């Protein structure tokens, strides 16, 4: 047994390592990413399949980490990953959301920037392959073809402008331009009316339309992939939902028409479900973009894997291994702490304190790392207890999660109503909300990790077609009530004043847990 002094020093070393955890996957080396990845089986089995795939997850659930770990795994087996972070493509991403520019101009700029990023990576792959290629000249020629296709892109747009003064007059303008991109033709137009008054007030109205021809690009890309030989090229697209939602179908259309047809290319896209639009319906049943389920699968949601209230054992094991792996790569890590169980025993006063920690992080890995840092600071020099977990959770909730409501008073009103109705009145931690009802506020609270989706589409035998989602309120919303007479009595309110802690498949016994859409609508005004 270590003496009291050495035990305090060991605890301090552990907590110092907690406070220095790297909390964003994009800021650490590939080696650290590989060593700290924890698989919530069968997540990686699904993600590494050879199917084109969209996978979802909110901020902090590990999308970037999973994609970069996949990239390392692919390199190890001699496949060729191309990782594209949509936040960093192009020289000026603000153009994409610039309301003063036409839809055609913004969409073409996005497509051009993404194609340039992919071309740069393909060139790097070609350079790696060229020394071992049987016909290096063919690779060079195909690279030139791809470059020529890029340079042949022509963007055309039409702008109609109507100015109303004391004498009305109408002006038509035509815009055209070339960009260093593949042959993609965009045509767009809108009507603009400027009502000039003594106060110089201006009004804009109109609609833009776009048509794109990806033919030459597909041929050039196919030729290059063919001469590169056997390696499969995996296009890993991260931060899809950072792109303005009205542009997403056009980028998706680029992928569908030029990349999905390539037999030796596989596409994986990381996105946030409520912030994504992969297709837009056109006339006659046609569509622009990617059709989920037909063109690509979407069978992974990282939010489903390690939520404590859904599977306590699985969540506990996952986060035990997560903090242990991050501890192991720390500069202050003690080599004698060589298992996850040893770390938990050395860092926490008891198992229940660690379980409270897992409950508090609500299945979000980045929150787990941030909360571990906060707990290390609060309890520095002594083992972490339940009280420390709750204090750290309260701080993290107020500093990070509540920030979204500070700039959105309507959102704060909706959250306060849910807290009052569900926690205060029903004394529960979760509620049911009709799956068919659309609520922007519910979606935004979910994206901000103030609500957590435990289960989708609970059905009832006596009410066919009626389905509900089960949402849990974030731990930080009720942490102050724990151990008081106002603490939630259970996860969901059941009939006859009872509670259930596991979301059932049939909601008949928990109708009292339903939160009706009309109860939220008054708060949206």
Short mmCIF file of C-alpha atoms in Angstrom, two decimals:
data_model
loop_
_atom_site.label_atom_id
_atom_site.label_comp_id
_atom_site.label_asym_id
_atom_site.label_seq_id
_atom_site.Cartn_x
_atom_site.Cartn_y
_atom_site.Cartn_z
CA UNK A 1 0.00 0.00 0.00
CA UNK A 2 1.37 3.46 -0.85
CA UNK A 3 1.72 5.88 2.04
CA UNK A 4 -0.58 8.88 2.33
CA UNK A 5 1.86 11.25 0.63
CA UNK A 6 2.51 9.02 -2.37
CA UNK A 7 -1.22 8.36 -2.79
CA UNK A 8 -1.96 12.09 -2.87
CA UNK A 9 0.79 12.57 -5.45
CA UNK A 10 -0.60 9.75 -7.58
CA UNK A 11 -4.10 11.23 -7.43
CA UNK A 12 -2.72 14.63 -8.42
CA UNK A 13 -0.87 13.10 -11.37
CA UNK A 14 -4.06 11.41 -12.54
CA UNK A 15 -6.07 14.59 -12.21
CA UNK A 16 -3.39 16.66 -13.94
CA UNK A 17 -3.60 14.22 -16.85
CA UNK A 18 -7.41 14.54 -16.86
CA UNK A 19 -7.06 18.31 -17.11
CA UNK A 20 -4.72 17.99 -20.09
CA UNK A 21 -6.89 15.63 -22.12
CA UNK A 22 -7.06 16.51 -25.83
CA UNK A 23 -10.75 17.09 -26.39
CA UNK A 24 -10.98 17.61 -30.15
CA UNK A 25 -9.92 14.90 -32.59
CA UNK A 26 -8.88 17.37 -35.29
CA UNK A 27 -6.14 18.80 -33.06
CA UNK A 28 -4.19 15.63 -32.26
CA UNK A 29 -1.85 13.39 -34.23
CA UNK A 30 -2.98 10.35 -36.16
CA UNK A 31 -1.02 8.15 -33.75
CA UNK A 32 -2.84 9.54 -30.70
CA UNK A 33 -6.17 9.19 -32.50
CA UNK A 34 -5.49 5.53 -33.18
CA UNK A 35 -4.39 4.84 -29.60
CA UNK A 36 -7.36 6.58 -28.00
CA UNK A 37 -10.15 5.20 -30.20
CA UNK A 38 -12.72 3.09 -28.35
CA UNK A 39 -15.08 0.98 -30.42
CA UNK A 40 -18.68 0.72 -29.29
CA UNK A 41 -19.23 -2.58 -31.05
CA UNK A 42 -20.48 -3.12 -33.68
CA UNK A 43 -19.85 0.52 -34.68
CA UNK A 44 -16.55 0.02 -36.45
CA UNK A 45 -17.71 -3.15 -38.17
CA UNK A 46 -20.51 -1.13 -39.76
CA UNK A 47 -18.37 1.92 -40.50
CA UNK A 48 -15.60 -0.07 -42.22
CA UNK A 49 -18.03 -1.86 -44.56
CA UNK A 50 -17.61 -1.27 -48.27
CA UNK A 51 -21.00 0.41 -48.54
CA UNK A 52 -21.49 4.06 -49.34
CA UNK A 53 -22.71 5.45 -46.06
CA UNK A 54 -23.93 8.49 -44.17
CA UNK A 55 -23.53 8.30 -40.42
CA UNK A 56 -25.00 10.70 -37.92
CA UNK A 57 -24.06 12.06 -34.54
CA UNK A 58 -24.34 15.31 -32.65
CA UNK A 59 -21.39 17.53 -31.81
CA UNK A 60 -18.90 15.70 -29.61
CA UNK A 61 -20.13 12.17 -30.27
CA UNK A 62 -16.92 11.12 -32.04
CA UNK A 63 -17.64 11.48 -35.77
CA UNK A 64 -14.26 13.02 -36.59
CA UNK A 65 -12.42 10.54 -34.38
CA UNK A 66 -14.18 7.61 -36.05
CA UNK A 67 -13.42 8.87 -39.57
CA UNK A 68 -9.75 9.50 -38.81
CA UNK A 69 -9.37 6.13 -37.12
CA UNK A 70 -10.97 4.56 -40.18
CA UNK A 71 -8.43 6.41 -42.35
CA UNK A 72 -5.52 4.97 -40.33
CA UNK A 73 -6.99 1.48 -40.58
CA UNK A 74 -7.38 1.83 -44.35
CA UNK A 75 -3.77 2.94 -44.80
CA UNK A 76 -2.60 -0.07 -42.82
CA UNK A 77 -4.29 -2.39 -45.32
CA UNK A 78 -2.99 -0.45 -48.34
CA UNK A 79 -6.25 1.28 -49.28
CA UNK A 80 -6.23 5.00 -49.99
CA UNK A 81 -8.32 7.32 -47.76
CA UNK A 82 -9.10 10.91 -48.73
CA UNK A 83 -10.24 12.91 -45.69
CA UNK A 84 -12.09 16.16 -46.45
CA UNK A 85 -13.18 18.52 -43.68
CA UNK A 86 -15.85 20.76 -45.18
CA UNK A 87 -15.09 23.49 -42.66
CA UNK A 88 -11.69 24.03 -44.23
CA UNK A 89 -12.26 23.67 -47.98
CA UNK A 90 -11.75 26.76 -50.09
CA UNK A 91 -10.16 30.05 -49.24
CA UNK A 92 -13.28 31.80 -48.01
CA UNK A 93 -16.07 29.62 -46.67
CA UNK A 94 -18.19 32.65 -45.83
CA UNK A 95 -19.11 32.86 -49.52
CA UNK A 96 -21.32 29.79 -49.12
CA UNK A 97 -23.74 31.57 -46.79
CA UNK A 98 -23.47 35.04 -48.29
CA UNK A 99 -27.09 36.05 -48.88
CA UNK A 100 -26.00 38.76 -51.32
CA UNK A 101 -24.79 36.14 -53.78
CA UNK A 102 -27.03 34.02 -55.98
CA UNK A 103 -27.70 30.37 -55.21
CA UNK A 104 -25.89 29.44 -58.44
CA UNK A 105 -22.79 31.38 -57.44
CA UNK A 106 -22.68 29.94 -53.91
CA UNK A 107 -23.32 26.36 -55.04
CA UNK A 108 -20.72 26.53 -57.80
CA UNK A 109 -18.12 27.95 -55.43
CA UNK A 110 -18.74 25.13 -52.97
CA UNK A 111 -18.57 22.43 -55.65
CA UNK A 112 -15.39 23.95 -57.05
CA UNK A 113 -13.73 24.09 -53.64
CA UNK A 114 -14.60 20.49 -52.80
CA UNK A 115 -13.42 19.24 -56.17
CA UNK A 116 -10.12 21.07 -55.75
CA UNK A 117 -9.64 19.45 -52.35
CA UNK A 118 -10.34 15.99 -53.78
CA UNK A 119 -8.09 16.65 -56.78
CA UNK A 120 -5.23 17.65 -54.49
CA UNK A 121 -5.55 14.40 -52.53
CA UNK A 122 -5.83 12.30 -55.70
CA UNK A 123 -2.66 13.93 -57.01
CA UNK A 124 -0.86 12.97 -53.80
CA UNK A 125 -2.08 9.37 -54.17
CA UNK A 126 -0.96 9.32 -57.81
CA UNK A 127 2.51 10.53 -56.85
CA UNK A 128 2.77 7.71 -54.30
CA UNK A 129 1.69 5.18 -56.90
CA UNK A 130 3.69 6.44 -59.85
CA UNK A 131 7.02 4.83 -58.90
CA UNK A 132 5.45 1.38 -58.83
CA UNK A 133 3.14 1.85 -61.78
CA UNK A 134 3.65 -0.16 -64.96
CA UNK A 135 2.78 2.87 -67.06
CA UNK A 136 3.65 6.06 -65.21
CA UNK A 137 2.91 8.10 -68.33
CA UNK A 138 -0.73 7.00 -68.22
CA UNK A 139 -1.07 8.29 -64.65
CA UNK A 140 0.42 11.61 -65.70
CA UNK A 141 -1.94 11.86 -68.64
CA UNK A 142 -4.98 11.07 -66.50
CA UNK A 143 -3.96 13.71 -63.99
CA UNK A 144 -3.75 16.19 -66.86
CA UNK A 145 -7.21 15.12 -68.03
CA UNK A 146 -8.61 15.68 -64.58
CA UNK A 147 -6.97 19.08 -64.42
CA UNK A 148 -8.39 19.99 -67.81
CA UNK A 149 -11.87 18.94 -66.71
CA UNK A 150 -11.48 21.16 -63.67
CA UNK A 151 -10.43 24.15 -65.73
CA UNK A 152 -13.31 23.70 -68.15
CA UNK A 153 -15.98 24.49 -65.61
CA UNK A 154 -18.11 27.39 -66.71
CA UNK A 155 -20.55 29.13 -64.45
CA UNK A 156 -23.41 31.01 -66.01
CA UNK A 157 -26.09 32.96 -64.25
CA UNK A 158 -28.83 35.38 -65.11
CA UNK A 159 -29.88 38.23 -62.90
CA UNK A 160 -33.03 40.20 -63.53
CA UNK A 161 -33.26 43.50 -61.72
CA UNK A 162 -36.29 45.77 -61.64
CA UNK A 163 -35.90 49.27 -60.24
CA UNK A 164 -38.96 51.29 -59.39
CA UNK A 165 -38.58 55.06 -59.22
CA UNK A 166 -40.87 57.80 -60.41
CA UNK A 167 -40.35 56.26 -63.84
CA UNK A 168 -40.29 52.44 -63.75
CA UNK A 169 -37.57 50.75 -65.72
CA UNK A 170 -36.33 47.16 -65.99
CA UNK A 171 -32.79 45.96 -66.55
CA UNK A 172 -31.52 42.45 -67.37
CA UNK A 173 -27.96 41.44 -66.65
CA UNK A 174 -26.11 38.26 -67.54
CA UNK A 175 -23.15 36.98 -65.55
CA UNK A 176 -20.64 34.38 -66.72
CA UNK A 177 -17.31 33.27 -65.40
CA UNK A 178 -14.81 30.44 -65.32
CA UNK A 179 -13.31 28.79 -62.31
CA UNK A 180 -10.57 26.20 -61.92
CA UNK A 181 -12.99 23.27 -61.71
CA UNK A 182 -14.51 20.42 -63.58
CA UNK A 183 -17.09 20.88 -66.29
CA UNK A 184 -20.06 21.84 -64.24
CA UNK A 185 -22.52 24.32 -65.67
CA UNK A 186 -24.69 26.23 -63.28
CA UNK A 187 -27.36 28.64 -64.44
CA UNK A 188 -29.27 30.69 -61.95
CA UNK A 189 -31.50 33.69 -61.90
CA UNK A 190 -33.64 35.74 -59.59
CA UNK A 191 -35.85 38.81 -59.74
CA UNK A 192 -34.94 41.82 -57.64
CA UNK A 193 -37.24 44.73 -56.91
CA UNK A 194 -35.85 47.85 -55.34
CA UNK A 195 -38.49 50.12 -53.89
CA UNK A 196 -36.82 53.52 -53.51
CA UNK A 197 -38.43 55.88 -51.02
CA UNK A 198 -37.29 59.00 -49.26
CA UNK A 199 -35.58 56.67 -46.72
CA UNK A 200 -33.80 54.61 -49.45
CA UNK A 201 -35.42 51.36 -48.27
CA UNK A 202 -34.64 48.31 -50.45
CA UNK A 203 -36.52 45.05 -50.85
CA UNK A 204 -35.29 41.87 -52.57
CA UNK A 205 -37.36 39.00 -53.85
CA UNK A 206 -36.76 36.18 -56.27
CA UNK A 207 -35.87 32.57 -56.92
CA UNK A 208 -32.75 30.89 -58.29
CA UNK A 209 -32.52 27.69 -60.31
CA UNK A 210 -29.47 25.57 -61.06
CA UNK A 211 -28.63 22.90 -63.62
CA UNK A 212 -25.33 21.01 -63.50
CA UNK A 213 -23.59 18.83 -66.07
CA UNK A 214 -21.07 16.47 -64.44
CA UNK A 215 -20.36 14.34 -67.51
CA UNK A 216 -16.74 15.33 -68.36
CA UNK A 217 -15.79 15.23 -64.69
CA UNK A 218 -17.01 11.67 -64.22
CA UNK A 219 -15.08 10.47 -67.24
CA UNK A 220 -11.86 12.15 -66.17
CA UNK A 221 -12.15 10.84 -62.64
CA UNK A 222 -12.93 7.32 -63.84
CA UNK A 223 -9.88 7.33 -66.09
CA UNK A 224 -7.58 8.33 -63.24
CA UNK A 225 -8.99 5.79 -60.80
CA UNK A 226 -8.59 3.04 -63.40
CA UNK A 227 -4.89 3.68 -64.03
CA UNK A 228 -4.10 4.00 -60.31
CA UNK A 229 -4.61 0.24 -60.06
CA UNK A 230 -5.87 -1.95 -57.25
CA UNK A 231 -6.16 0.28 -54.13
CA UNK A 232 -9.69 1.26 -53.17
CA UNK A 233 -10.09 5.00 -52.66
CA UNK A 234 -12.27 5.97 -49.70
CA UNK A 235 -13.66 9.51 -49.67
CA UNK A 236 -14.26 10.43 -46.02
CA UNK A 237 -16.28 13.65 -45.77
CA UNK A 238 -16.48 15.30 -42.36
CA UNK A 239 -18.60 18.19 -41.05
CA UNK A 240 -21.24 17.88 -43.76
CA UNK A 241 -23.74 19.87 -41.72
CA UNK A 242 -21.46 22.93 -41.63
CA UNK A 243 -22.48 23.59 -45.24
CA UNK A 244 -25.59 25.79 -45.64
CA UNK A 245 -28.54 23.46 -45.95
CA UNK A 246 -29.76 24.91 -49.27
CA UNK A 247 -26.40 24.00 -50.88
CA UNK A 248 -26.18 20.46 -49.54
CA UNK A 249 -28.31 18.77 -52.25
CA UNK A 250 -26.02 20.17 -54.97
CA UNK A 251 -22.87 18.90 -53.30
CA UNK A 252 -24.64 15.56 -52.78
CA UNK A 253 -25.51 15.52 -56.48
CA UNK A 254 -21.84 15.93 -57.34
CA UNK A 255 -21.07 12.87 -55.22
CA UNK A 256 -23.91 10.80 -56.68
CA UNK A 257 -23.08 11.52 -60.30
CA UNK A 258 -19.28 11.43 -60.24
CA UNK A 259 -18.09 9.34 -57.29
CA UNK A 260 -20.75 6.77 -56.43
CA UNK A 261 -20.54 5.20 -59.93
CA UNK A 262 -16.80 4.51 -59.48
CA UNK A 263 -16.38 0.80 -58.62
CA UNK A 264 -13.17 1.43 -56.67
CA UNK A 265 -14.35 4.43 -54.68
CA UNK A 266 -16.30 4.33 -51.40
CA UNK A 267 -17.90 7.35 -49.73
CA UNK A 268 -18.49 7.91 -46.00
CA UNK A 269 -20.16 11.12 -44.82
CA UNK A 270 -20.35 12.35 -41.21
CA UNK A 271 -23.33 14.61 -40.55
CA UNK A 272 -25.77 15.91 -37.96
CA UNK A 273 -29.18 14.49 -38.81
CA UNK A 274 -31.37 17.53 -38.14
CA UNK A 275 -28.99 19.81 -40.02
CA UNK A 276 -28.73 17.74 -43.19
CA UNK A 277 -30.60 17.71 -46.49
CA UNK A 278 -29.15 15.29 -48.99
CA UNK A 279 -31.79 15.60 -51.69
CA UNK A 280 -34.24 18.06 -53.15
CA UNK A 281 -37.23 16.91 -55.16
CA UNK A 282 -37.66 18.23 -58.66
CA UNK A 283 -40.45 17.99 -61.19
CA UNK A 284 -41.74 14.68 -62.46
CA UNK A 285 -40.39 12.70 -59.53
CA UNK A 286 -36.75 13.59 -60.26
CA UNK A 287 -34.41 14.74 -57.54
CA UNK A 288 -31.11 16.51 -57.04
CA UNK A 289 -28.73 14.96 -54.54
CA UNK A 290 -28.43 11.61 -52.78
CA UNK A 291 -31.41 9.46 -51.91
CA UNK A 292 -30.86 7.96 -48.47
CA UNK A 293 -31.59 4.25 -48.51
CA UNK A 294 -31.28 3.95 -52.29
CA UNK A 295 -27.96 5.62 -53.15
CA UNK A 296 -26.33 5.32 -49.72
CA UNK A 297 -27.17 3.72 -46.39
CA UNK A 298 -27.69 5.68 -43.16
CA UNK A 299 -27.68 2.94 -40.55
CA UNK A 300 -25.35 4.46 -37.93
CA UNK A 301 -26.17 7.09 -35.34
CA UNK A 302 -23.43 7.55 -32.75
CA UNK A 303 -25.98 8.83 -30.24
CA UNK A 304 -27.49 5.34 -30.08
CA UNK A 305 -24.45 3.46 -28.83
CA UNK A 306 -23.47 4.42 -25.28
CA UNK A 307 -26.34 6.18 -23.50
CA UNK A 308 -26.42 5.22 -19.81
CA UNK A 309 -30.21 5.06 -19.53
CA UNK A 310 -30.41 2.67 -22.49
CA UNK A 311 -27.60 0.24 -21.55
CA UNK A 312 -25.83 0.97 -18.28
CA UNK A 313 -23.25 -1.83 -18.54
CA UNK A 314 -22.24 -0.95 -22.09
CA UNK A 315 -22.00 2.77 -21.35
CA UNK A 316 -19.93 2.18 -18.21
CA UNK A 317 -17.46 -0.09 -20.01
CA UNK A 318 -17.12 2.29 -22.96
CA UNK A 319 -16.34 5.38 -20.90
CA UNK A 320 -14.08 3.46 -18.55
CA UNK A 321 -11.96 2.51 -21.57
CA UNK A 322 -12.26 5.98 -23.10
CA UNK A 323 -10.71 7.84 -20.19
CA UNK A 324 -8.15 5.06 -19.63
CA UNK A 325 -6.90 5.26 -23.24
CA UNK A 326 -6.69 9.05 -23.04
CA UNK A 327 -4.89 8.72 -19.72
CA UNK A 328 -2.36 6.29 -21.19
CA UNK A 329 -1.18 8.76 -23.86
CA UNK A 330 -0.73 11.57 -21.33
CA UNK A 331 2.76 12.78 -20.42
CA UNK A 332 2.07 12.29 -16.69
CA UNK A 333 0.59 8.78 -16.98
CA UNK A 334 1.77 6.35 -14.31
CA UNK A 335 2.94 3.08 -15.96
CA UNK A 336 1.76 1.14 -12.89
CA UNK A 337 -1.83 2.08 -13.75
CA UNK A 338 -2.03 -0.32 -16.67
CA UNK A 339 -5.73 -1.24 -16.72
CA UNK A 340 -8.96 0.73 -16.84
CA UNK A 341 -10.11 -0.77 -13.54
CA UNK A 342 -6.92 0.38 -11.79
CA UNK A 343 -7.46 3.92 -13.07
CA UNK A 344 -11.05 4.05 -11.85
CA UNK A 345 -10.05 2.67 -8.46
CA UNK A 346 -7.24 5.21 -8.10
CA UNK A 347 -9.23 8.24 -9.35
CA UNK A 348 -12.70 7.74 -7.80
CA UNK A 349 -13.76 7.21 -4.21
CA UNK A 350 -16.06 4.35 -5.18
CA UNK A 351 -17.71 2.70 -8.15
CA UNK A 352 -20.93 4.68 -7.63
CA UNK A 353 -19.01 7.93 -8.16
CA UNK A 354 -17.78 6.71 -11.54
CA UNK A 355 -21.28 5.54 -12.45
CA UNK A 356 -22.61 9.00 -11.59
CA UNK A 357 -19.98 10.43 -13.92
CA UNK A 358 -21.13 8.14 -16.75
CA UNK A 359 -24.74 9.11 -16.09
CA UNK A 360 -23.86 12.82 -16.17
CA UNK A 361 -22.12 12.78 -19.57
CA UNK A 362 -25.24 11.45 -21.34
CA UNK A 363 -23.34 9.30 -23.85
CA UNK A 364 -21.26 12.13 -25.39
CA UNK A 365 -17.49 11.38 -25.52
CA UNK A 366 -16.36 15.01 -25.75
CA UNK A 367 -18.47 15.86 -22.71
CA UNK A 368 -16.80 12.94 -20.93
CA UNK A 369 -13.36 14.46 -21.49
CA UNK A 370 -14.47 17.97 -20.52
CA UNK A 371 -16.19 16.70 -17.39
CA UNK A 372 -13.13 14.65 -16.42
CA UNK A 373 -11.01 17.80 -16.62
CA UNK A 374 -13.50 19.75 -14.49
CA UNK A 375 -13.66 16.97 -11.88
CA UNK A 376 -9.86 16.83 -11.71
CA UNK A 377 -9.70 20.55 -11.00
CA UNK A 378 -12.49 20.51 -8.39
CA UNK A 379 -11.17 17.49 -6.46
CA UNK A 380 -7.47 18.14 -7.02
CA UNK A 381 -5.41 16.18 -4.51
CA UNK A 382 -8.19 13.86 -3.39
CA UNK A 383 -10.24 11.15 -5.06
CA UNK A 384 -13.30 12.18 -7.00
CA UNK A 385 -16.61 11.62 -5.21
CA UNK A 386 -20.25 11.89 -6.23
CA UNK A 387 -20.42 15.49 -4.98
CA UNK A 388 -17.47 16.44 -7.20
CA UNK A 389 -19.14 14.84 -10.21
CA UNK A 390 -22.32 16.83 -9.64
CA UNK A 391 -20.51 20.09 -9.10
CA UNK A 392 -18.48 19.61 -12.28
CA UNK A 393 -21.63 18.66 -14.23
CA UNK A 394 -23.38 21.80 -12.98
CA UNK A 395 -20.47 23.98 -14.11
CA UNK A 396 -20.21 22.33 -17.53
CA UNK A 397 -23.95 22.64 -18.06
CA UNK A 398 -23.92 26.36 -17.27
CA UNK A 399 -20.74 27.20 -19.19
CA UNK A 400 -21.25 25.16 -22.34
CA UNK A 401 -24.69 23.67 -22.85
CA UNK A 402 -26.73 26.64 -21.68
CA UNK A 403 -24.86 29.02 -23.98
CA UNK A 404 -27.19 28.19 -26.88
CA UNK A 405 -30.23 29.46 -24.96
CA UNK A 406 -28.58 32.76 -24.02
CA UNK A 407 -28.74 33.94 -27.61
CA UNK A 408 -32.17 32.39 -28.25
CA UNK A 409 -34.80 33.48 -25.68
CA UNK A 410 -37.51 31.41 -27.38
CA UNK A 411 -35.37 28.31 -26.98
CA UNK A 412 -34.84 29.13 -23.32
CA UNK A 413 -38.62 29.46 -22.86
CA UNK A 414 -39.23 26.04 -24.42
CA UNK A 415 -36.54 24.41 -22.28
CA UNK A 416 -37.90 26.02 -19.12
CA UNK A 417 -41.40 24.80 -19.98
CA UNK A 418 -40.13 21.25 -20.49
CA UNK A 419 -38.18 21.34 -17.23
CA UNK A 420 -41.19 22.69 -15.30
CA UNK A 421 -43.65 20.25 -16.82
CA UNK A 422 -41.53 17.08 -16.87
CA UNK A 423 -39.23 17.47 -13.87
CA UNK A 424 -41.21 19.72 -11.55
CA UNK A 425 -44.75 18.47 -12.22
CA UNK A 426 -44.23 14.87 -13.26
CA UNK A 427 -40.97 14.31 -11.37
CA UNK A 428 -39.41 12.43 -14.26
CA UNK A 429 -36.30 12.78 -16.39
CA UNK A 430 -37.81 11.96 -19.77
CA UNK A 431 -40.89 12.45 -21.90
CA UNK A 432 -42.55 11.17 -25.06
CA UNK A 433 -43.04 13.44 -28.06
CA UNK A 434 -45.07 12.55 -31.19
CA UNK A 435 -42.71 11.35 -33.92
CA UNK A 436 -44.86 12.92 -36.63
CA UNK A 437 -44.74 16.38 -35.04
CA UNK A 438 -42.07 18.77 -36.21
CA UNK A 439 -40.55 21.12 -33.66
CA UNK A 440 -37.54 23.23 -34.54
CA UNK A 441 -37.00 23.99 -30.87
CA UNK A 442 -36.95 20.31 -29.87
CA UNK A 443 -34.44 19.64 -32.64
CA UNK A 444 -32.22 22.52 -31.56
CA UNK A 445 -32.31 21.48 -27.91
CA UNK A 446 -31.35 17.99 -29.01
CA UNK A 447 -28.47 19.26 -31.15
CA UNK A 448 -27.25 21.36 -28.22
CA UNK A 449 -27.22 18.23 -26.00
CA UNK A 450 -29.86 19.67 -23.67
CA UNK A 451 -32.19 16.86 -24.73
CA UNK A 452 -31.12 13.31 -25.56
CA UNK A 453 -32.99 10.86 -27.78
CA UNK A 454 -33.24 7.51 -25.99
CA UNK A 455 -35.55 5.64 -28.30
CA UNK A 456 -37.33 6.23 -31.58
CA UNK A 457 -40.80 5.24 -32.72
CA UNK A 458 -42.43 3.70 -29.68
CA UNK A 459 -45.72 2.30 -30.98
CA UNK A 460 -49.06 1.35 -29.50
CA UNK A 461 -51.17 -1.68 -30.36
CA UNK A 462 -54.41 0.12 -29.58
CA UNK A 463 -53.53 3.21 -31.64
CA UNK A 464 -52.06 2.00 -34.96
CA UNK A 465 -49.74 4.43 -36.73
CA UNK A 466 -49.21 6.63 -33.68
CA UNK A 467 -45.56 6.71 -32.70
CA UNK A 468 -43.45 8.59 -30.17
CA UNK A 469 -39.81 9.43 -29.60
CA UNK A 470 -38.43 9.21 -26.05
CA UNK A 471 -36.39 12.28 -25.07
CA UNK A 472 -34.40 12.54 -21.87
CA UNK A 473 -33.65 15.90 -20.25
CA UNK A 474 -29.96 16.60 -19.72
CA UNK A 475 -28.45 15.70 -16.36
CA UNK A 476 -27.41 19.32 -15.81
CA UNK A 477 -31.05 20.44 -15.85
CA UNK A 478 -31.88 18.53 -12.67
CA UNK A 479 -28.52 17.99 -10.93
CA UNK A 480 -29.44 20.56 -8.25
CA UNK A 481 -32.60 18.58 -7.41
CA UNK A 482 -30.85 15.26 -6.81
CA UNK A 483 -31.00 14.19 -3.16
CA UNK A 484 -33.84 16.64 -2.51
CA UNK A 485 -37.57 16.06 -2.15
CA UNK A 486 -38.01 17.46 -5.66
CA UNK A 487 -35.70 14.94 -7.36
CA UNK A 488 -37.10 12.99 -10.32
CA UNK A 489 -38.66 9.72 -9.21
CA UNK A 490 -37.74 7.83 -12.38
CA UNK A 491 -37.06 8.07 -16.07
CA UNK A 492 -40.68 8.06 -17.31
CA UNK A 493 -44.02 8.56 -15.61
CA UNK A 494 -46.22 5.45 -15.70
CA UNK A 495 -49.84 5.01 -14.77
CA UNK A 496 -51.05 5.09 -11.17
CA UNK A 497 -48.15 7.24 -9.93
CA UNK A 498 -45.41 4.74 -10.76
CA UNK A 499 -42.24 5.13 -12.81
CA UNK A 500 -40.23 3.09 -15.31
CA UNK A 501 -36.49 3.35 -15.96
CA UNK A 502 -36.31 1.48 -19.28
CA UNK A 503 -38.07 2.94 -22.35
CA UNK A 504 -40.68 0.30 -23.28
CA UNK A 505 -41.67 -0.71 -26.79
CA UNK A 506 -45.37 -0.11 -26.06
CA UNK A 507 -46.26 3.24 -24.51
CA UNK A 508 -49.72 2.26 -23.24
CA UNK A 509 -48.48 2.03 -19.65
CA UNK A 510 -46.76 5.42 -19.75
CA UNK A 511 -49.27 7.72 -21.44
CA UNK A 512 -48.78 10.22 -18.63
CA UNK A 513 -45.26 10.80 -19.98
CA UNK A 514 -46.46 12.32 -23.26
CA UNK A 515 -45.62 15.97 -23.92
CA UNK A 516 -48.06 17.35 -26.45
CA UNK A 517 -46.89 19.62 -29.29
CA UNK A 518 -49.56 22.19 -28.45
CA UNK A 519 -47.95 22.63 -25.04
CA UNK A 520 -44.82 23.92 -26.77
CA UNK A 521 -46.40 26.04 -29.50
CA UNK A 522 -47.31 29.02 -27.23
CA UNK A 523 -43.63 29.33 -26.35
CA UNK A 524 -42.66 29.64 -30.01
CA UNK A 525 -44.43 32.90 -30.62
#
